[in-house]
Amino acid sequence: MAVPDFAAFTTDDARMILRVCRQVQASGLLENGRRRGIGPILDTIEPYHVVRNTSGEAIPPFGCMQMVDTSEIGGRNYLDVDQPADSDGTAGGFLFSGPNEIEIGGNGIGFAGPVVRALSDGTAVSAGQLWSPQASSWQIAPNASGLFRAAGPDDIASDVIRVQVVGGGGGGGALLLGFELTSGWTAGQADADFLNLDLTTTGTDGTVRDPLNIFEGTDTGDRGLCLLQDGNYYAIQMPCPEEEE
């Protein structure tokens, strides 16, 4: 049986092929119509996830998206994405769109990292700075308790930066912080102000958790270390309480 010398694509497949071609073109892999060496290819192409835009508005290039559900489309599983509803991943993990806008109800691609391009709020960026999603925005913004650690600006487009996913929203990791208790422990929880590791304030306060009651006996004003994971702060180290004589 002769093999046909042509192939047919669905409309969705054709759109996906066009998106990938545009992504490769935008990445700078092609120069004067010829492919560059293997180094830039390995440095630029990252694993991607297919997504469906359920937000009700177009998603801009490199926008921060929140995963809210999944859909079966043409025998393939897509991640449903919406505009972020929070900054810590409570409503779902985060992905970043590619170099093309994703139309309302349309399909596209999303990147989870560990290093991604991200649309920023325009704030000047410096290496090591922490950033996070913003509720009701496709842009990320500086946040001392953020989920993404900046590398610097990316000249692919205005207000786009390179960040590493370090927190629980997109990468499933955890962020180490300091804290100072502002209350005693009750049922394994206490109020706290959260600190950078140099003991400067992050400007964030909330609940720190000790599920095993390891640090019961410490009190207001005591400091320690905690991990921020999946939107919760877990105490992992504190000085031993002083024994009463």
C-alpha positions as a printed Julia matrix, in Angstrom:
245×3 Matrix{Float64}:
   0.0    0.0    0.0
   1.48   3.32  -1.03
   2.13   5.86   1.74
   0.43   9.18   0.98
   2.77  12.15   0.54
   0.45  14.53   2.36
  -0.98  14.9    5.88
  -4.17  16.49   7.22
  -4.37  18.52  10.42
  -7.28  19.6   12.55
  -7.76  23.34  13.01
  -6.46  23.1   16.59
  -3.37  21.17  15.45
  -2.64  23.75  12.76
  -2.94  26.58  15.27
  -0.61  24.76  17.67
   2.0   24.24  14.93
   1.79  27.93  14.04
   2.24  28.92  17.7
   5.31  26.7   18.07
   6.83  28.1   14.85
   6.27  31.64  16.1
   7.8   30.73  19.46
  10.95  29.37  17.81
  11.17  32.47  15.63
  10.75  34.8   18.62
  13.34  32.89  20.66
  16.17  33.89  18.33
  17.08  30.33  17.39
  16.93  31.22  13.71
  19.28  33.79  12.24
  19.39  34.7    8.54
  17.28  31.63   7.8
  19.79  29.17   9.29
  19.74  27.3   12.58
  22.31  28.25  15.18
  24.37  25.77  17.18
  22.88  23.29  19.65
  23.83  25.43  22.69
  21.19  28.16  22.19
  18.56  25.52  21.41
  19.1   23.66  24.68
  19.19  26.96  26.55
  15.93  28.3   25.11
  13.47  25.43  24.57
  11.75  24.35  27.79
   9.08  21.74  28.52
   5.6   23.21  28.03
   2.03  22.36  28.96
  -1.02  22.82  26.73
  -3.58  25.15  28.29
  -7.11  26.43  27.67
  -7.94  30.06  28.45
 -11.05  30.17  30.68
 -10.48  33.69  32.0
 -12.9   35.59  29.77
 -10.14  37.86  28.47
  -7.09  37.45  26.24
  -3.92  36.37  28.04
  -0.93  38.56  27.1
   2.48  37.12  26.17
   4.43  35.87  29.21
   1.44  36.47  31.5
   1.15  34.7   34.86
  -1.72  32.18  34.75
  -3.33  30.12  37.51
  -4.31  26.49  36.9
  -7.93  25.99  37.95
  -9.09  22.75  36.27
  -8.46  20.37  33.36
 -10.32  19.71  30.1
 -10.32  16.84  27.61
 -10.1   18.27  24.08
  -9.71  16.01  21.06
  -8.38  13.17  23.18
  -5.77  15.38  24.84
  -5.78  16.73  28.4
  -5.49  20.52  28.71
  -4.88  22.63  31.81
  -7.61  25.23  32.32
  -6.02  28.57  33.25
  -7.47  31.78  34.63
  -6.18  35.13  35.84
  -4.61  34.66  39.29
  -7.0   34.96  42.22
  -4.23  35.05  44.85
  -0.46  35.41  45.24
   0.37  32.2   47.1
  -1.21  29.41  45.04
  -4.21  28.76  47.26
  -6.52  28.57  44.23
  -4.04  26.65  42.07
  -0.46  26.56  40.84
   0.99  29.0   38.33
   2.22  28.85  34.74
   3.5   31.53  32.34
   2.24  31.92  28.78
   4.57  31.87  25.78
   5.41  34.71  23.35
   1.91  34.8   21.82
  -1.4   36.06  23.15
  -3.94  33.34  24.03
  -7.39  34.38  22.82
 -10.54  34.11  24.92
 -11.52  30.44  25.07
  -8.47  29.56  22.99
  -5.7   27.02  23.49
  -2.05  27.81  24.02
   1.05  26.81  25.91
   2.28  27.44  29.46
   5.66  27.1   31.13
   6.27  26.08  34.75
  10.02  26.6   35.0
  12.31  26.21  36.78
  13.38  29.37  34.85
  10.71  31.29  32.91
  10.01  34.6   31.22
   7.42  36.62  33.14
   5.46  39.8   32.48
   6.33  42.24  35.28
   4.52  45.31  36.61
   7.36  47.49  35.3
   9.28  47.74  38.58
  13.07  47.77  38.13
  14.38  44.25  38.66
  17.58  43.08  40.36
  19.1   39.63  40.74
  17.91  37.75  43.82
  14.79  39.87  44.28
  11.61  37.93  45.1
   8.43  38.43  43.04
   4.93  36.96  43.21
   1.66  36.78  41.26
  -0.96  39.46  41.83
  -4.67  38.81  42.2
  -6.66  40.02  39.16
  -3.51  40.67  37.11
  -1.39  38.88  34.5
   1.7   40.67  35.85
   3.96  39.67  38.71
   5.24  42.18  41.27
   8.01  42.39  43.9
   7.1   40.64  47.15
   9.5   39.69  49.93
   7.55  36.45  50.41
   7.31  35.8   46.68
   7.36  32.51  44.79
   9.79  33.61  42.07
  13.44  34.76  42.38
  14.54  37.23  39.71
  17.61  36.94  37.51
  17.16  40.17  35.56
  15.39  41.76  32.59
  14.78  39.96  29.29
  14.94  42.01  26.1
  12.4   39.88  24.22
   9.68  42.45  25.08
   9.02  45.42  27.35
   8.59  44.67  31.09
   9.53  41.0   30.68
  11.95  39.53  33.21
  13.57  36.15  33.85
  12.68  34.45  37.14
  13.32  31.12  38.82
  10.37  29.34  40.41
  11.33  28.82  44.07
   7.97  28.67  45.89
   4.99  26.39  46.09
   2.82  27.9   43.34
   4.49  26.64  40.18
   7.38  24.49  41.2
   6.18  22.7   44.33
   9.2   23.93  46.32
   9.43  25.88  49.57
  10.85  29.26  50.62
  12.9   29.68  53.82
  12.0   32.72  55.92
  12.43  34.02  59.45
   9.57  34.94  61.77
   8.84  36.61  65.09
   5.92  35.48  67.21
   3.3   38.09  68.03
   1.21  35.68  70.11
   1.56  32.42  71.98
   0.72  29.02  70.48
  -2.85  27.75  70.36
  -3.56  24.3   68.87
  -0.27  24.34  66.98
  -0.7   27.82  65.5
   0.52  31.3   66.41
   0.48  34.81  64.95
   3.77  36.03  63.52
   5.55  38.73  61.55
   7.6   37.19  58.75
  11.2   38.25  58.21
  13.89  38.0   55.57
  16.89  35.92  56.58
  18.81  39.11  57.45
  15.98  39.75  59.99
  14.55  42.72  58.1
  10.78  42.66  57.82
   9.02  41.31  54.75
   5.98  43.45  55.54
   3.87  40.28  55.8
   2.17  38.88  58.9
  -0.04  35.85  59.37
  -0.21  32.41  60.94
   2.81  30.18  61.52
   2.07  26.49  62.07
   3.66  23.84  64.29
   1.61  20.66  63.62
   3.65  18.53  66.07
   3.67  21.15  68.87
   7.48  21.01  68.91
   7.85  24.67  69.84
   5.14  24.89  72.48
   6.6   26.95  75.31
   8.03  29.68  73.08
   6.08  32.92  73.25
   5.57  36.44  71.94
   8.83  38.02  70.74
  10.63  34.72  70.13
  12.1   34.23  66.67
  12.69  31.24  64.44
  12.84  29.9   60.9
   9.92  28.67  58.83
   9.16  27.29  55.38
   6.52  28.85  53.13
   4.94  26.0   51.17
   1.61  25.91  49.32
   0.56  29.15  51.01
   1.26  27.96  54.58
   4.13  28.89  56.92
   5.62  25.98  58.91
   7.99  26.56  61.84
  11.13  24.4   61.54
  13.56  25.92  64.04
  13.36  28.0   67.23
  15.57  28.47  70.3
  14.75  26.11  73.19
  12.53  27.77  75.79
  14.39  28.78  78.94
  13.62  26.46  81.84
  12.19  28.07  84.96
  14.38  27.7   88.05
